[in-house]
C-alpha cells in the first residue's frame, strides 16, 4: 500500500537536478556574491557575469543542444533562477528574461532559419535578447498596443516604441509584438525578431530603478524599421496568443526568482537573529522574532512547492496557466513580505547598505509587478476557474 502511495507523488529532486542546484549555488556564491553591492550601486550591467553564465549553459537552459542550449526543463530552469536570485535577484531577472522570454519565444515559434540565426548565439550567451510587449500606454492591457508593422512587399515597416524592456540596451536583438492589422485588435498582433543592425531600431531611455538596479531596463524605439517578412514568428495575427503562452512560462521563472530572493533574505535574517543580542539574549530567543522566522520559512516552502508544481506540469506537457499564475502571485507576495520582515529583524541595520537585506527589499517589489501584476494574476486564475482560459 505504501509503495503505491509513494509512487504516485514524489517531492524529491533527481540526482541531476541536485547537481544543477549545486552548480548554480557555487557559481552564484563565487562569481556573483562578491560583486553584488558594486553592480547595485553603479547600475552597471554585469557583462562579465553574463559571459560566464553563457559558458556554463545558463543562457540557453530550455534550448536543445542542437541549437546551442543545455536542453533542460522548466524545473531545472526554476532551480537555476532560484539559486541565482538567492544571491542577486537583479542578475536572476536577466537570466529569467533572456531564457524564458526572448530565446524561448524564438525557439518555440520561429522557423528553422530563425532558430539557426538567432537562437544559437542567444543560447550560447554570445548575444543577449530582449522581449518587447509593454508600451507607455499599454501595460496590463497589452492588447491596446500602438506599435504597428506595415507590410511592404517582402518586408514589414515597424513604427512605434516599447518601454520598461529588460536588456533594452544590452540586448542586440528583441522579440517585438506589433499590430499588423490594427482593425482586428488583439487578433491583429504579430511577433517579430528585430535586430539592432536594422536601421531605425535603437534603445532610448534607460530607467533609473529603485531595485533590480544592475538589470538593464530601457525603452525601445522603432523609427520605420525595415524587417524581413521571414523574421515574423509564426503567422500574422498569432502574436498576442504567443505572448500569453510565453508569459505563462515566464511566470514560473518569476515565481522561482521570488522563492530564491525570499530564501536569501530569510537566511540573512536567521543569521542576524542568532548574532544580535538585546535584553540579554540573541533576538531569535524572543518569541516575536522566532514566530516571524517560522512564518517566513513556511511561506517560502509553500511558494517553492507551487513553483515546482507549475514547472512539473509544464515539463509534462500538461496545461499550467492557472498554476503558473498561482505560483507567481503567491511567491512574489511572499518575497515582498519576507524581505520586509528581514529588514525588520535587522532593526536599524536593516536600513543600512552594509547589510544585504535592504537590497532584497528593494528588489522584491518588481516581482509583484513584472510579467503581470498581482491583480492580473488574480484575473488569470479567476478566468481559468470560470473556464474562460
Ligand atoms: C524592471 C522592469 C522590467 C520589465 N521588463 C519587461 C520586459 O522585458 N518586457 C516587457 O514587455 N515588459 C516589461 N516590463 C513591464 C511590466 O510587465 C509592466 O510594468 C507590467 O505589466 C504592468 O504594466 P504597467 O506598468 O503599465 O501598469 P498598469 O497596467 O498601468 O497598471 C497600474 C495598476 O493598475 C492595476 N490594473 C490594471 N488593470 C487592472 C484591472 N483590469 N483590474 C485590476 N487592476 C488593474 C495594475 O495591477 C497596477 O496595480 C518591465 C517592468 C519593469 C518595472
Short mmCIF file of C-alpha atoms and ligand atoms in Angstrom, two decimals:
data_model
loop_
_atom_site.label_atom_id
_atom_site.label_comp_id
_atom_site.label_asym_id
_atom_site.label_seq_id
_atom_site.Cartn_x
_atom_site.Cartn_y
_atom_site.Cartn_z
CA UNK A 1 0.00 0.00 0.00
CA UNK A 2 2.73 2.46 0.98
CA UNK A 3 4.59 1.62 -2.27
CA UNK A 4 1.54 2.68 -4.22
CA UNK A 5 1.30 5.92 -2.30
CA UNK A 6 4.99 6.78 -2.62
CA UNK A 7 4.98 6.09 -6.33
CA UNK A 8 2.09 8.47 -7.01
CA UNK A 9 3.75 11.64 -5.78
CA UNK A 10 7.38 12.50 -5.18
CA UNK A 11 8.83 15.69 -3.75
CA UNK A 12 12.41 14.55 -4.34
CA UNK A 13 14.59 16.17 -6.96
CA UNK A 14 16.65 13.84 -9.13
CA UNK A 15 20.39 13.49 -8.62
CA UNK A 16 20.97 15.51 -11.78
CA UNK A 17 18.68 18.28 -10.53
CA UNK A 18 20.54 18.37 -7.20
CA UNK A 19 23.83 18.65 -9.13
CA UNK A 20 22.43 21.53 -11.16
CA UNK A 21 21.37 23.25 -7.93
CA UNK A 22 24.89 22.82 -6.52
CA UNK A 23 26.47 24.14 -9.72
CA UNK A 24 24.17 27.18 -9.70
CA UNK A 25 24.76 27.78 -5.98
CA UNK A 26 28.54 27.53 -6.31
CA UNK A 27 28.51 29.86 -9.32
CA UNK A 28 26.33 32.41 -7.52
CA UNK A 29 28.48 32.33 -4.38
CA UNK A 30 31.83 32.59 -6.14
CA UNK A 31 31.11 34.62 -9.28
CA UNK A 32 28.21 36.86 -8.25
CA UNK A 33 28.18 37.40 -4.46
CA UNK A 34 31.49 39.36 -4.30
CA UNK A 35 30.18 41.90 -6.86
CA UNK A 36 26.53 42.35 -5.80
CA UNK A 37 26.96 45.66 -3.97
CA UNK A 38 29.15 47.17 -6.72
CA UNK A 39 26.70 46.47 -9.52
CA UNK A 40 23.75 47.62 -7.41
CA UNK A 41 25.45 50.89 -6.55
CA UNK A 42 26.71 51.67 -10.07
CA UNK A 43 23.75 50.23 -12.03
CA UNK A 44 26.38 48.88 -14.42
CA UNK A 45 25.27 45.84 -16.39
CA UNK A 46 27.31 42.81 -15.21
CA UNK A 47 28.65 41.78 -18.63
CA UNK A 48 31.40 39.63 -17.16
CA UNK A 49 28.92 37.62 -15.07
CA UNK A 50 26.70 37.06 -18.10
CA UNK A 51 29.71 35.96 -20.15
CA UNK A 52 30.41 33.30 -17.54
CA UNK A 53 26.73 32.36 -17.28
CA UNK A 54 26.85 31.70 -21.03
CA UNK A 55 29.91 29.48 -20.65
CA UNK A 56 28.14 27.18 -18.18
CA UNK A 57 24.98 26.91 -20.27
CA UNK A 58 22.72 29.09 -18.12
CA UNK A 59 21.73 31.34 -21.03
CA UNK A 60 20.26 28.51 -23.09
CA UNK A 61 18.64 26.48 -20.35
CA UNK A 62 15.46 25.44 -22.19
CA UNK A 63 17.03 25.11 -25.64
CA UNK A 64 18.07 21.70 -27.02
CA UNK A 65 21.79 21.11 -27.60
CA UNK A 66 21.37 21.14 -31.42
CA UNK A 67 20.53 24.87 -31.07
CA UNK A 68 23.37 25.57 -28.63
CA UNK A 69 21.43 25.11 -25.39
CA UNK A 70 21.61 22.96 -22.28
CA UNK A 71 18.45 21.01 -23.13
CA UNK A 72 17.00 21.24 -19.63
CA UNK A 73 13.39 21.56 -18.49
CA UNK A 74 11.29 24.04 -16.54
CA UNK A 75 12.16 22.52 -13.14
CA UNK A 76 15.90 22.86 -13.80
CA UNK A 77 15.32 26.40 -15.06
CA UNK A 78 13.43 27.22 -11.84
CA UNK A 79 16.26 25.77 -9.73
CA UNK A 80 18.93 27.80 -11.56
CA UNK A 81 16.97 31.07 -11.37
CA UNK A 82 16.15 30.41 -7.70
CA UNK A 83 19.81 29.88 -6.78
CA UNK A 84 20.99 32.98 -8.62
CA UNK A 85 18.19 35.08 -7.05
CA UNK A 86 19.18 33.87 -3.59
CA UNK A 87 22.39 35.83 -4.14
CA UNK A 88 21.41 38.55 -6.65
CA UNK A 89 17.80 38.93 -7.82
CA UNK A 90 18.84 41.51 -10.44
CA UNK A 91 21.14 39.04 -12.23
CA UNK A 92 18.41 36.40 -11.93
CA UNK A 93 15.95 38.77 -13.62
CA UNK A 94 18.23 38.97 -16.65
CA UNK A 95 18.68 35.20 -16.73
CA UNK A 96 14.90 34.72 -16.50
CA UNK A 97 14.09 37.24 -19.24
CA UNK A 98 16.84 36.12 -21.63
CA UNK A 99 15.98 32.43 -21.32
CA UNK A 100 12.25 32.38 -20.79
CA UNK A 101 11.07 35.32 -22.87
CA UNK A 102 13.29 36.17 -25.85
CA UNK A 103 15.22 32.97 -26.53
CA UNK A 104 12.40 30.56 -25.84
CA UNK A 105 9.90 32.63 -27.87
CA UNK A 106 12.09 32.39 -30.98
CA UNK A 107 12.80 28.72 -30.36
CA UNK A 108 9.14 27.83 -29.84
CA UNK A 109 7.55 29.85 -32.62
CA UNK A 110 10.40 30.58 -35.04
CA UNK A 111 11.28 28.92 -38.34
CA UNK A 112 14.37 26.73 -38.60
CA UNK A 113 16.12 29.64 -40.28
CA UNK A 114 15.33 31.98 -37.35
CA UNK A 115 16.34 29.33 -34.84
CA UNK A 116 19.71 28.85 -36.52
CA UNK A 117 20.35 32.54 -36.97
CA UNK A 118 19.20 33.84 -33.58
CA UNK A 119 18.60 31.06 -31.04
CA UNK A 120 22.08 29.54 -31.37
CA UNK A 121 24.05 32.70 -30.41
CA UNK A 122 21.45 33.56 -27.73
CA UNK A 123 21.61 30.10 -26.17
CA UNK A 124 25.42 30.15 -26.18
CA UNK A 125 25.37 33.55 -24.49
CA UNK A 126 27.15 35.25 -27.41
CA UNK A 127 24.30 37.76 -27.66
CA UNK A 128 21.66 38.91 -25.19
CA UNK A 129 17.99 39.12 -26.03
CA UNK A 130 15.08 41.38 -25.09
CA UNK A 131 11.31 40.87 -25.33
CA UNK A 132 9.08 43.82 -26.08
CA UNK A 133 5.39 43.77 -25.25
CA UNK A 134 4.85 46.73 -22.89
CA UNK A 135 4.34 50.25 -24.24
CA UNK A 136 3.89 53.59 -22.48
CA UNK A 137 0.10 53.37 -22.95
CA UNK A 138 -0.34 49.61 -22.65
CA UNK A 139 0.98 47.57 -19.74
CA UNK A 140 -1.56 45.22 -18.15
CA UNK A 141 -3.82 45.87 -21.14
CA UNK A 142 -1.13 44.69 -23.56
CA UNK A 143 -3.65 44.27 -26.37
CA UNK A 144 -4.06 48.05 -26.53
CA UNK A 145 -0.59 48.48 -28.05
CA UNK A 146 0.05 51.13 -30.73
CA UNK A 147 3.26 49.88 -32.39
CA UNK A 148 2.49 48.88 -35.98
CA UNK A 149 4.16 46.62 -38.55
CA UNK A 150 3.03 47.57 -42.04
CA UNK A 151 3.61 45.05 -44.80
CA UNK A 152 5.59 46.31 -47.82
CA UNK A 153 6.41 43.51 -50.27
CA UNK A 154 8.70 41.03 -48.54
CA UNK A 155 9.31 43.36 -45.58
CA UNK A 156 7.41 44.99 -42.73
CA UNK A 157 7.96 48.56 -41.61
CA UNK A 158 7.81 48.72 -37.80
CA UNK A 159 6.92 52.06 -36.23
CA UNK A 160 6.35 52.78 -32.54
CA UNK A 161 8.01 52.22 -29.17
CA UNK A 162 8.20 49.86 -26.20
CA UNK A 163 9.14 50.71 -22.65
CA UNK A 164 10.44 49.03 -19.49
CA UNK A 165 12.21 46.41 -21.60
CA UNK A 166 14.73 44.16 -19.84
CA UNK A 167 18.00 44.15 -21.87
CA UNK A 168 16.67 47.03 -24.00
CA UNK A 169 20.21 48.48 -24.13
CA UNK A 170 22.44 45.45 -23.85
CA UNK A 171 20.33 43.14 -25.99
CA UNK A 172 21.34 43.01 -29.63
CA UNK A 173 18.03 41.51 -30.73
CA UNK A 174 14.47 41.67 -29.49
CA UNK A 175 11.22 39.82 -29.99
CA UNK A 176 8.69 42.56 -30.61
CA UNK A 177 4.91 42.40 -30.70
CA UNK A 178 3.29 44.83 -33.19
CA UNK A 179 -0.06 45.37 -34.89
CA UNK A 180 -0.13 44.03 -38.43
CA UNK A 181 -3.90 44.56 -38.65
CA UNK A 182 -5.00 47.30 -36.22
CA UNK A 183 -8.70 46.76 -37.04
CA UNK A 184 -8.55 43.26 -35.55
CA UNK A 185 -7.28 44.39 -32.12
CA UNK A 186 -5.53 41.58 -30.24
CA UNK A 187 -6.08 39.22 -33.16
CA UNK A 188 -4.18 41.66 -35.38
CA UNK A 189 -0.94 41.44 -33.38
CA UNK A 190 2.12 39.62 -34.79
CA UNK A 191 5.55 38.87 -33.33
CA UNK A 192 8.88 39.68 -34.99
CA UNK A 193 12.58 39.25 -34.37
CA UNK A 194 14.16 42.68 -34.69
CA UNK A 195 17.91 43.08 -34.83
CA UNK A 196 19.93 46.14 -33.71
CA UNK A 197 21.74 46.04 -37.07
CA UNK A 198 18.45 47.14 -38.67
CA UNK A 199 18.47 50.94 -39.17
CA UNK A 200 15.92 52.80 -37.02
CA UNK A 201 15.89 50.28 -34.15
CA UNK A 202 17.62 51.57 -31.02
CA UNK A 203 17.35 51.77 -27.24
CA UNK A 204 16.24 55.13 -25.90
CA UNK A 205 15.56 55.96 -22.23
CA UNK A 206 17.44 53.82 -19.66
CA UNK A 207 15.47 53.60 -16.41
CA UNK A 208 16.89 54.55 -13.01
CA UNK A 209 15.23 51.98 -10.76
CA UNK A 210 14.57 51.51 -7.03
CA UNK A 211 15.70 47.88 -7.16
CA UNK A 212 16.98 45.34 -9.68
CA UNK A 213 19.41 48.12 -10.44
CA UNK A 214 22.03 46.29 -12.48
CA UNK A 215 19.33 44.72 -14.63
CA UNK A 216 19.19 46.78 -17.81
CA UNK A 217 15.72 48.31 -18.34
CA UNK A 218 15.21 50.66 -21.29
CA UNK A 219 12.76 51.88 -23.88
CA UNK A 220 13.00 50.68 -27.46
CA UNK A 221 12.34 52.93 -30.45
CA UNK A 222 11.29 51.76 -33.91
CA UNK A 223 11.63 54.54 -36.48
CA UNK A 224 10.33 52.87 -39.63
CA UNK A 225 12.50 49.77 -39.17
CA UNK A 226 12.57 47.53 -42.27
CA UNK A 227 12.23 43.95 -41.04
CA UNK A 228 12.25 40.99 -43.46
CA UNK A 229 8.90 39.14 -43.52
CA UNK A 230 10.90 35.99 -42.77
CA UNK A 231 11.61 37.48 -39.30
CA UNK A 232 7.93 37.11 -38.38
CA UNK A 233 7.36 34.42 -35.73
CA UNK A 234 4.53 32.18 -36.85
CA UNK A 235 1.59 33.56 -38.80
CA UNK A 236 0.16 37.05 -38.88
CA UNK A 237 -2.27 37.59 -36.01
CA UNK A 238 -0.70 34.98 -33.71
CA UNK A 239 1.49 37.39 -31.75
CA UNK A 240 -0.83 38.02 -28.81
CA UNK A 241 -1.53 34.34 -28.17
CA UNK A 242 2.19 33.62 -28.49
CA UNK A 243 2.95 36.35 -25.95
CA UNK A 244 0.42 34.91 -23.48
CA UNK A 245 1.95 31.44 -23.85
CA UNK A 246 5.45 32.84 -23.30
CA UNK A 247 4.25 34.77 -20.24
CA UNK A 248 2.80 31.56 -18.76
CA UNK A 249 6.28 30.03 -18.78
CA UNK A 250 7.92 33.30 -17.73
CA UNK A 251 5.70 33.46 -14.66
CA UNK A 252 7.17 30.18 -13.39
CA UNK A 253 10.65 31.71 -13.62
CA UNK A 254 9.49 34.88 -11.82
CA UNK A 255 7.99 32.64 -9.13
CA UNK A 256 11.35 30.85 -8.84
CA UNK A 257 13.14 34.19 -8.68
CA UNK A 258 10.77 35.17 -5.84
CA UNK A 259 11.49 31.94 -3.94
CA UNK A 260 15.25 32.49 -4.28
CA UNK A 261 15.03 36.14 -3.20
CA UNK A 262 12.91 35.18 -0.17
CA UNK A 263 15.35 32.39 0.71
CA UNK A 264 18.32 34.78 0.57
CA UNK A 265 16.55 37.35 2.76
CA UNK A 266 15.42 34.65 5.19
CA UNK A 267 18.94 33.22 5.58
CA UNK A 268 20.32 36.70 6.30
CA UNK A 269 17.58 37.26 8.90
CA UNK A 270 18.23 33.87 10.53
CA UNK A 271 21.92 34.65 10.83
CA UNK A 272 21.39 38.09 12.23
CA UNK A 273 18.74 36.97 14.71
CA UNK A 274 21.19 34.50 16.23
CA UNK A 275 24.00 37.07 16.48
CA UNK A 276 22.20 40.18 17.67
CA UNK A 277 21.77 40.36 21.44
CA UNK A 278 19.10 42.53 23.06
CA UNK A 279 17.65 42.24 26.55
CA UNK A 280 20.46 39.83 27.41
CA UNK A 281 19.87 37.17 24.76
CA UNK A 282 20.01 36.68 20.99
CA UNK A 283 16.87 38.25 19.48
CA UNK A 284 15.91 34.87 17.95
CA UNK A 285 15.13 33.79 21.52
CA UNK A 286 12.45 36.48 21.73
CA UNK A 287 9.28 34.76 20.68
CA UNK A 288 8.12 37.66 18.47
CA UNK A 289 11.23 37.26 16.28
CA UNK A 290 11.16 33.43 16.24
CA UNK A 291 7.49 33.43 15.16
CA UNK A 292 8.30 35.73 12.27
CA UNK A 293 11.12 33.44 11.13
CA UNK A 294 8.84 30.40 11.37
CA UNK A 295 6.21 32.05 9.17
CA UNK A 296 8.82 33.22 6.65
CA UNK A 297 10.22 29.69 6.39
CA UNK A 298 6.77 28.11 5.97
CA UNK A 299 5.71 30.58 3.28
CA UNK A 300 8.94 30.07 1.31
CA UNK A 301 8.41 26.30 1.36
CA UNK A 302 4.82 26.73 0.15
CA UNK A 303 5.93 29.10 -2.62
CA UNK A 304 8.62 26.64 -3.71
CA UNK A 305 6.12 23.80 -3.90
CA UNK A 306 3.70 25.85 -6.02
CA UNK A 307 6.58 26.86 -8.30
CA UNK A 308 7.92 23.34 -8.81
CA UNK A 309 4.39 22.01 -9.38
CA UNK A 310 3.80 24.55 -12.17
CA UNK A 311 7.22 23.71 -13.65
CA UNK A 312 6.50 20.00 -13.43
CA UNK A 313 3.16 20.42 -15.22
CA UNK A 314 4.94 22.33 -17.97
CA UNK A 315 7.60 19.63 -18.31
CA UNK A 316 4.84 17.01 -18.51
CA UNK A 317 3.23 18.90 -21.40
CA UNK A 318 0.08 19.48 -19.32
CA UNK A 319 -1.82 22.79 -19.09
CA UNK A 320 -0.23 25.06 -16.49
CA UNK A 321 -1.56 28.62 -16.99
CA UNK A 322 -3.53 28.76 -13.74
CA UNK A 323 -0.77 27.04 -11.74
CA UNK A 324 1.90 29.40 -13.13
CA UNK A 325 -0.18 32.41 -12.11
CA UNK A 326 -0.84 30.92 -8.67
CA UNK A 327 2.88 30.33 -8.17
CA UNK A 328 3.85 33.79 -9.43
CA UNK A 329 1.20 35.57 -7.36
CA UNK A 330 1.91 33.70 -4.13
CA UNK A 331 5.70 33.57 -4.42
CA UNK A 332 6.09 37.24 -5.38
CA UNK A 333 3.96 38.35 -2.43
CA UNK A 334 5.92 36.02 -0.14
CA UNK A 335 9.14 37.60 -1.45
CA UNK A 336 7.92 41.10 -0.60
CA UNK A 337 6.73 40.06 2.89
CA UNK A 338 9.87 38.06 3.63
CA UNK A 339 12.22 40.82 2.52
CA UNK A 340 10.33 43.37 4.60
CA UNK A 341 10.40 41.11 7.67
CA UNK A 342 14.11 40.50 7.13
CA UNK A 343 14.68 44.27 7.27
CA UNK A 344 12.52 44.47 10.40
CA UNK A 345 14.53 41.72 12.10
CA UNK A 346 17.71 43.69 11.35
CA UNK A 347 16.24 46.80 13.01
CA UNK A 348 18.17 49.96 12.08
CA UNK A 349 20.94 47.89 10.50
CA UNK A 350 18.40 46.56 8.02
CA UNK A 351 18.06 50.07 6.66
CA UNK A 352 21.80 50.42 6.07
CA UNK A 353 23.53 49.32 2.88
CA UNK A 354 26.27 47.38 4.69
CA UNK A 355 23.71 44.62 5.30
CA UNK A 356 22.22 42.69 2.39
CA UNK A 357 18.55 42.82 3.32
CA UNK A 358 17.70 46.35 2.16
CA UNK A 359 18.60 45.25 -1.39
CA UNK A 360 16.36 42.20 -1.24
CA UNK A 361 13.59 44.53 -0.04
CA UNK A 362 14.14 46.99 -2.92
CA UNK A 363 14.48 44.20 -5.49
CA UNK A 364 11.40 42.32 -4.25
CA UNK A 365 8.76 44.85 -5.28
CA UNK A 366 9.34 44.35 -9.01
CA UNK A 367 8.14 40.76 -8.63
CA UNK A 368 4.52 41.71 -7.91
CA UNK A 369 4.57 44.00 -10.99
CA UNK A 370 6.62 42.49 -13.85
CA UNK A 371 5.20 39.80 -16.18
CA UNK A 372 1.70 40.65 -14.98
CA UNK A 373 0.85 42.42 -11.73
CA UNK A 374 -0.68 40.58 -8.76
CA UNK A 375 -4.09 41.92 -9.85
CA UNK A 376 -3.60 40.46 -13.34
CA UNK A 377 -2.58 37.08 -11.86
CA UNK A 378 -5.81 37.06 -9.83
CA UNK A 379 -7.72 37.78 -13.06
CA UNK A 380 -5.94 34.92 -14.87
CA UNK A 381 -6.74 32.50 -12.02
CA UNK A 382 -10.38 33.62 -11.82
CA UNK A 383 -10.83 33.35 -15.60
CA UNK A 384 -9.41 29.85 -15.50
CA UNK A 385 -11.77 28.89 -12.65
CA UNK A 386 -14.66 30.12 -14.79
CA UNK A 387 -13.44 28.09 -17.76
CA UNK A 388 -12.55 31.23 -19.77
CA UNK A 389 -8.94 30.25 -20.47
C1 LIG B 1 12.06 46.46 -14.15
C2 LIG B 1 11.00 46.13 -15.14
C3 LIG B 1 11.29 45.22 -16.16
C4 LIG B 1 10.32 44.93 -17.13
N1 LIG B 1 10.65 44.12 -18.18
C5 LIG B 1 9.77 44.00 -19.21
C6 LIG B 1 10.14 43.30 -20.39
O1 LIG B 1 11.25 42.78 -20.51
N2 LIG B 1 9.26 43.25 -21.41
C7 LIG B 1 8.02 43.83 -21.34
O2 LIG B 1 7.28 43.74 -22.31
N3 LIG B 1 7.63 44.47 -20.22
C8 LIG B 1 8.48 44.58 -19.16
N4 LIG B 1 8.10 45.26 -18.03
C9 LIG B 1 6.77 45.85 -17.97
C10 LIG B 1 5.84 45.18 -16.98
O3 LIG B 1 5.45 43.93 -17.46
C11 LIG B 1 4.65 46.13 -16.73
O4 LIG B 1 5.15 47.20 -15.95
C12 LIG B 1 3.50 45.46 -16.05
O5 LIG B 1 2.89 44.54 -16.91
C13 LIG B 1 2.43 46.47 -15.58
O6 LIG B 1 2.11 47.38 -16.58
P1 LIG B 1 2.11 48.96 -16.26
O7 LIG B 1 3.41 49.27 -15.61
O8 LIG B 1 1.76 49.70 -17.49
O9 LIG B 1 0.98 49.15 -15.17
P2 LIG B 1 -0.60 49.33 -15.46
O10 LIG B 1 -1.09 48.29 -16.39
O11 LIG B 1 -0.86 50.75 -15.83
O12 LIG B 1 -1.21 49.03 -14.03
C14 LIG B 1 -1.27 50.02 -12.99
C15 LIG B 1 -2.04 49.40 -11.82
O13 LIG B 1 -3.40 49.13 -12.23
C16 LIG B 1 -3.72 47.78 -11.98
N5 LIG B 1 -4.62 47.29 -13.00
C17 LIG B 1 -4.54 47.45 -14.34
N6 LIG B 1 -5.58 46.84 -14.95
C18 LIG B 1 -6.34 46.28 -13.96
C19 LIG B 1 -7.53 45.52 -13.94
N7 LIG B 1 -8.17 45.19 -15.05
N8 LIG B 1 -8.03 45.14 -12.73
C20 LIG B 1 -7.38 45.45 -11.58
N9 LIG B 1 -6.23 46.18 -11.54
C21 LIG B 1 -5.72 46.58 -12.71
C22 LIG B 1 -2.38 47.05 -12.05
O14 LIG B 1 -2.44 45.80 -11.39
C23 LIG B 1 -1.47 48.05 -11.36
O15 LIG B 1 -1.60 47.92 -9.96
C24 LIG B 1 9.04 45.53 -17.03
C25 LIG B 1 8.75 46.40 -15.97
C26 LIG B 1 9.71 46.72 -15.06
C27 LIG B 1 9.38 47.72 -13.97
#
